[in-house]
Amino acid sequence: MIQIDMEMKAFVSAWRHCDYVSTYMARMISQTRSDSVRHSNLFSSAFNELLEVVFRTRHADGELACRVSRHGATDRIELTFPCVPEERQFYEEAVAQVAGSEARERYLNSVSGDLAPSREVVLLELAVDYGATLRVEEADGDAIKLVVDLLLEGQQR
């Protein structure tokens, strides 16, 4: 449906790029939704969180590919970005945990603490608060693809 590619060096040069990209993508894909303002706000918030997770990797080499597509009522976000093996393991473990039956309890315990949100907590938030499903897929080279399905329309939160 829509894709934005940018060099990681440009992306990680400023935190506000997360907001710019998420807001632009949300406005583009929300036009045909029954409540486009609500959908755009929810999508932008969720997408911004994902981009901030990628931003925290701080890799300056390679490219970031942001692809958004629609499958019925579900919006799919695919983020492909450079990733070293240790980070790949983190993402695979974090995604496995957010899909588990204890995700909600883990999320509630993490937000009741005084610690700043970690990347894992952000992924838990997407699963619990937004009902997102997440998975990690292989990508070419030293990259990883994070796939997130969001069903925002018709959901009561």
PDB file of C-alpha atoms in Angstrom:
ATOM      1  CA  MET A   1       0.000   0.000   0.000  1.00  0.00           C
ATOM      2  CA  ILE A   2       2.693   2.494   1.017  1.00  0.00           C
ATOM      3  CA  GLN A   3       6.409   2.268   1.746  1.00  0.00           C
ATOM      4  CA  ILE A   4       9.062   4.689   2.961  1.00  0.00           C
ATOM      5  CA  ASP A   5      12.747   3.810   2.791  1.00  0.00           C
ATOM      6  CA  MET A   6      15.442   5.908   4.382  1.00  0.00           C
ATOM      7  CA  GLU A   7      19.046   5.581   5.366  1.00  0.00           C
ATOM      8  CA  MET A   8      19.464   4.626   9.007  1.00  0.00           C
ATOM      9  CA  LYS A   9      22.005   7.414   9.378  1.00  0.00           C
ATOM     10  CA  ALA A  10      19.336   9.972   8.462  1.00  0.00           C
ATOM     11  CA  PHE A  11      16.672   8.244  10.574  1.00  0.00           C
ATOM     12  CA  VAL A  12      18.722   8.120  13.790  1.00  0.00           C
ATOM     13  CA  SER A  13      19.975  11.674  13.347  1.00  0.00           C
ATOM     14  CA  ALA A  14      16.843  13.092  14.989  1.00  0.00           C
ATOM     15  CA  TRP A  15      14.226  11.629  17.358  1.00  0.00           C
ATOM     16  CA  ARG A  16      11.451  13.612  15.629  1.00  0.00           C
ATOM     17  CA  HIS A  17      11.776  11.412  12.519  1.00  0.00           C
ATOM     18  CA  CYS A  18       9.744   8.787  14.404  1.00  0.00           C
ATOM     19  CA  ASP A  19       6.866  11.228  14.761  1.00  0.00           C
ATOM     20  CA  TYR A  20       7.121  12.560  11.197  1.00  0.00           C
ATOM     21  CA  VAL A  21       7.071   9.114   9.600  1.00  0.00           C
ATOM     22  CA  SER A  22       4.316   7.714  11.840  1.00  0.00           C
ATOM     23  CA  THR A  23       2.076  10.761  11.393  1.00  0.00           C
ATOM     24  CA  TYR A  24       2.517  10.779   7.611  1.00  0.00           C
ATOM     25  CA  MET A  25       1.838   7.062   7.264  1.00  0.00           C
ATOM     26  CA  ALA A  26      -1.184   7.268   9.582  1.00  0.00           C
ATOM     27  CA  ARG A  27      -2.764  10.074   7.587  1.00  0.00           C
ATOM     28  CA  MET A  28      -2.189   8.257   4.300  1.00  0.00           C
ATOM     29  CA  ILE A  29      -3.705   4.952   5.346  1.00  0.00           C
ATOM     30  CA  SER A  30      -6.576   6.242   7.486  1.00  0.00           C
ATOM     31  CA  GLN A  31      -8.439   8.136   4.771  1.00  0.00           C
ATOM     32  CA  THR A  32     -10.824   5.296   3.977  1.00  0.00           C
ATOM     33  CA  ARG A  33     -11.537   4.182   7.542  1.00  0.00           C
ATOM     34  CA  SER A  34     -14.982   4.854   8.993  1.00  0.00           C
ATOM     35  CA  ASP A  35     -13.538   7.117  11.705  1.00  0.00           C
ATOM     36  CA  SER A  36     -10.388   8.351  10.017  1.00  0.00           C
ATOM     37  CA  VAL A  37      -9.355  10.708  12.836  1.00  0.00           C
ATOM     38  CA  ARG A  38      -9.586   8.014  15.504  1.00  0.00           C
ATOM     39  CA  HIS A  39      -7.850   5.475  13.283  1.00  0.00           C
ATOM     40  CA  SER A  40      -5.097   7.917  12.384  1.00  0.00           C
ATOM     41  CA  ASN A  41      -4.450   8.788  16.043  1.00  0.00           C
ATOM     42  CA  LEU A  42      -4.302   5.162  17.159  1.00  0.00           C
ATOM     43  CA  PHE A  43      -2.207   4.041  14.192  1.00  0.00           C
ATOM     44  CA  SER A  44       0.203   6.939  14.556  1.00  0.00           C
ATOM     45  CA  SER A  45       0.706   6.218  18.266  1.00  0.00           C
ATOM     46  CA  ALA A  46       1.365   2.522  17.708  1.00  0.00           C
ATOM     47  CA  PHE A  47       3.620   3.105  14.710  1.00  0.00           C
ATOM     48  CA  ASN A  48       5.559   5.814  16.547  1.00  0.00           C
ATOM     49  CA  GLU A  49       6.284   3.371  19.380  1.00  0.00           C
ATOM     50  CA  LEU A  50       7.660   0.840  16.893  1.00  0.00           C
ATOM     51  CA  LEU A  51       9.847   3.434  15.222  1.00  0.00           C
ATOM     52  CA  GLU A  52      11.192   4.493  18.598  1.00  0.00           C
ATOM     53  CA  VAL A  53      12.175   0.880  19.282  1.00  0.00           C
ATOM     54  CA  VAL A  54      14.104   0.852  15.996  1.00  0.00           C
ATOM     55  CA  PHE A  55      15.579   4.287  16.740  1.00  0.00           C
ATOM     56  CA  ARG A  56      17.071   2.964  19.973  1.00  0.00           C
ATOM     57  CA  THR A  57      19.205   0.475  18.039  1.00  0.00           C
ATOM     58  CA  ARG A  58      21.333   3.461  16.978  1.00  0.00           C
ATOM     59  CA  HIS A  59      22.685   1.695  13.893  1.00  0.00           C
ATOM     60  CA  ALA A  60      23.951   4.274  11.436  1.00  0.00           C
ATOM     61  CA  ASP A  61      24.622   1.822   8.615  1.00  0.00           C
ATOM     62  CA  GLY A  62      22.072   0.286   6.309  1.00  0.00           C
ATOM     63  CA  GLU A  63      18.494   1.233   5.527  1.00  0.00           C
ATOM     64  CA  LEU A  64      15.171   1.355   7.275  1.00  0.00           C
ATOM     65  CA  ALA A  65      12.219   0.177   5.226  1.00  0.00           C
ATOM     66  CA  CYS A  66       8.735   1.022   6.545  1.00  0.00           C
ATOM     67  CA  ARG A  67       5.966  -0.750   4.696  1.00  0.00           C
ATOM     68  CA  VAL A  68       2.274  -0.553   5.548  1.00  0.00           C
ATOM     69  CA  SER A  69      -0.343  -2.712   3.890  1.00  0.00           C
ATOM     70  CA  ARG A  70      -3.966  -3.591   4.549  1.00  0.00           C
ATOM     71  CA  HIS A  71      -5.553  -7.002   4.769  1.00  0.00           C
ATOM     72  CA  GLY A  72      -9.271  -6.468   5.383  1.00  0.00           C
ATOM     73  CA  ALA A  73      -9.650  -4.596   8.650  1.00  0.00           C
ATOM     74  CA  THR A  74      -6.054  -5.292   9.665  1.00  0.00           C
ATOM     75  CA  ASP A  75      -3.195  -2.900   8.977  1.00  0.00           C
ATOM     76  CA  ARG A  76       0.210  -4.555   8.691  1.00  0.00           C
ATOM     77  CA  ILE A  77       3.416  -2.685   9.506  1.00  0.00           C
ATOM     78  CA  GLU A  78       6.681  -4.174   8.307  1.00  0.00           C
ATOM     79  CA  LEU A  79       9.887  -2.588   9.541  1.00  0.00           C
ATOM     80  CA  THR A  80      13.130  -3.895   8.078  1.00  0.00           C
ATOM     81  CA  PHE A  81      16.269  -2.544   9.686  1.00  0.00           C
ATOM     82  CA  PRO A  82      19.913  -3.436  10.416  1.00  0.00           C
ATOM     83  CA  CYS A  83      20.322  -5.791  13.337  1.00  0.00           C
ATOM     84  CA  VAL A  84      23.307  -7.511  14.936  1.00  0.00           C
ATOM     85  CA  PRO A  85      22.860 -11.137  16.107  1.00  0.00           C
ATOM     86  CA  GLU A  86      22.443 -10.139  19.787  1.00  0.00           C
ATOM     87  CA  GLU A  87      19.630  -7.764  18.914  1.00  0.00           C
ATOM     88  CA  ARG A  88      17.998 -10.365  16.689  1.00  0.00           C
ATOM     89  CA  GLN A  89      17.901 -12.684  19.698  1.00  0.00           C
ATOM     90  CA  PHE A  90      16.368  -9.893  21.807  1.00  0.00           C
ATOM     91  CA  TYR A  91      13.596  -9.317  19.258  1.00  0.00           C
ATOM     92  CA  GLU A  92      12.866 -13.005  18.867  1.00  0.00           C
ATOM     93  CA  GLU A  93      12.614 -13.478  22.632  1.00  0.00           C
ATOM     94  CA  ALA A  94      10.605 -10.290  23.171  1.00  0.00           C
ATOM     95  CA  VAL A  95       8.108 -11.177  20.444  1.00  0.00           C
ATOM     96  CA  ALA A  96       7.738 -14.697  21.845  1.00  0.00           C
ATOM     97  CA  GLN A  97       6.968 -13.234  25.276  1.00  0.00           C
ATOM     98  CA  VAL A  98       4.385 -10.732  24.054  1.00  0.00           C
ATOM     99  CA  ALA A  99       2.484 -13.587  22.428  1.00  0.00           C
ATOM    100  CA  GLY A 100       2.404 -15.586  25.656  1.00  0.00           C
ATOM    101  CA  SER A 101      -0.528 -15.878  28.028  1.00  0.00           C
ATOM    102  CA  GLU A 102       1.304 -13.869  30.685  1.00  0.00           C
ATOM    103  CA  ALA A 103       1.815 -10.810  28.469  1.00  0.00           C
ATOM    104  CA  ARG A 104      -0.851  -8.728  30.194  1.00  0.00           C
ATOM    105  CA  GLU A 105       0.494  -9.478  33.675  1.00  0.00           C
ATOM    106  CA  ARG A 106       4.063  -8.756  32.562  1.00  0.00           C
ATOM    107  CA  TYR A 107       2.950  -5.479  31.020  1.00  0.00           C
ATOM    108  CA  LEU A 108       1.025  -4.345  34.117  1.00  0.00           C
ATOM    109  CA  ASN A 109       3.974  -5.220  36.346  1.00  0.00           C
ATOM    110  CA  SER A 110       6.364  -3.297  34.114  1.00  0.00           C
ATOM    111  CA  VAL A 111       4.297  -0.096  33.962  1.00  0.00           C
ATOM    112  CA  SER A 112       3.753  -0.016  37.723  1.00  0.00           C
ATOM    113  CA  GLY A 113       7.523   0.312  38.290  1.00  0.00           C
ATOM    114  CA  ASP A 114       9.602   3.450  38.251  1.00  0.00           C
ATOM    115  CA  LEU A 115      11.801   2.402  35.364  1.00  0.00           C
ATOM    116  CA  ALA A 116      11.650   4.060  31.960  1.00  0.00           C
ATOM    117  CA  PRO A 117       9.935   1.924  29.337  1.00  0.00           C
ATOM    118  CA  SER A 118      12.270  -0.557  27.697  1.00  0.00           C
ATOM    119  CA  ARG A 119      11.970  -1.836  24.156  1.00  0.00           C
ATOM    120  CA  GLU A 120      10.350  -4.997  25.512  1.00  0.00           C
ATOM    121  CA  VAL A 121       7.737  -2.997  27.423  1.00  0.00           C
ATOM    122  CA  VAL A 122       6.915  -1.036  24.293  1.00  0.00           C
ATOM    123  CA  LEU A 123       6.302  -4.280  22.411  1.00  0.00           C
ATOM    124  CA  LEU A 124       4.195  -5.575  25.316  1.00  0.00           C
ATOM    125  CA  GLU A 125       2.181  -2.345  25.251  1.00  0.00           C
ATOM    126  CA  LEU A 126       1.415  -2.832  21.580  1.00  0.00           C
ATOM    127  CA  ALA A 127       0.210  -6.372  22.199  1.00  0.00           C
ATOM    128  CA  VAL A 128      -1.848  -5.566  25.306  1.00  0.00           C
ATOM    129  CA  ASP A 129      -3.194  -2.063  24.638  1.00  0.00           C
ATOM    130  CA  TYR A 130      -3.509  -2.222  20.861  1.00  0.00           C
ATOM    131  CA  GLY A 131      -4.194  -5.935  20.435  1.00  0.00           C
ATOM    132  CA  ALA A 132      -1.270  -6.168  18.026  1.00  0.00           C
ATOM    133  CA  THR A 133       0.230  -9.441  16.908  1.00  0.00           C
ATOM    134  CA  LEU A 134       3.975  -9.371  16.327  1.00  0.00           C
ATOM    135  CA  ARG A 135       6.482 -11.627  14.642  1.00  0.00           C
ATOM    136  CA  VAL A 136      10.064 -11.533  13.474  1.00  0.00           C
ATOM    137  CA  GLU A 137      10.990 -12.587   9.951  1.00  0.00           C
ATOM    138  CA  GLU A 138      14.304 -13.084   8.238  1.00  0.00           C
ATOM    139  CA  ALA A 139      15.583 -10.302   6.035  1.00  0.00           C
ATOM    140  CA  ASP A 140      18.500 -10.051   3.652  1.00  0.00           C
ATOM    141  CA  GLY A 141      21.965  -9.410   5.069  1.00  0.00           C
ATOM    142  CA  ASP A 142      22.372  -8.229   8.635  1.00  0.00           C
ATOM    143  CA  ALA A 143      18.810  -7.036   8.905  1.00  0.00           C
ATOM    144  CA  ILE A 144      15.622  -8.099  10.599  1.00  0.00           C
ATOM    145  CA  LYS A 145      11.963  -7.637   9.672  1.00  0.00           C
ATOM    146  CA  LEU A 146       9.511  -6.865  12.459  1.00  0.00           C
ATOM    147  CA  VAL A 147       5.930  -7.514  11.341  1.00  0.00           C
ATOM    148  CA  VAL A 148       3.053  -6.071  13.346  1.00  0.00           C
ATOM    149  CA  ASP A 149      -0.640  -6.564  12.599  1.00  0.00           C
ATOM    150  CA  LEU A 150      -3.032  -3.992  14.034  1.00  0.00           C
ATOM    151  CA  LEU A 151      -6.800  -4.346  14.106  1.00  0.00           C
ATOM    152  CA  LEU A 152      -7.815  -0.861  15.191  1.00  0.00           C
ATOM    153  CA  GLU A 153     -11.254  -0.423  13.673  1.00  0.00           C
ATOM    154  CA  GLY A 154     -14.130  -1.856  15.623  1.00  0.00           C
ATOM    155  CA  GLN A 155     -12.006  -2.530  18.690  1.00  0.00           C
ATOM    156  CA  GLN A 156     -13.049  -1.082  22.031  1.00  0.00           C
ATOM    157  CA  ARG A 157     -10.089  -0.254  24.216  1.00  0.00           C
TER     158      ARG A 157
END
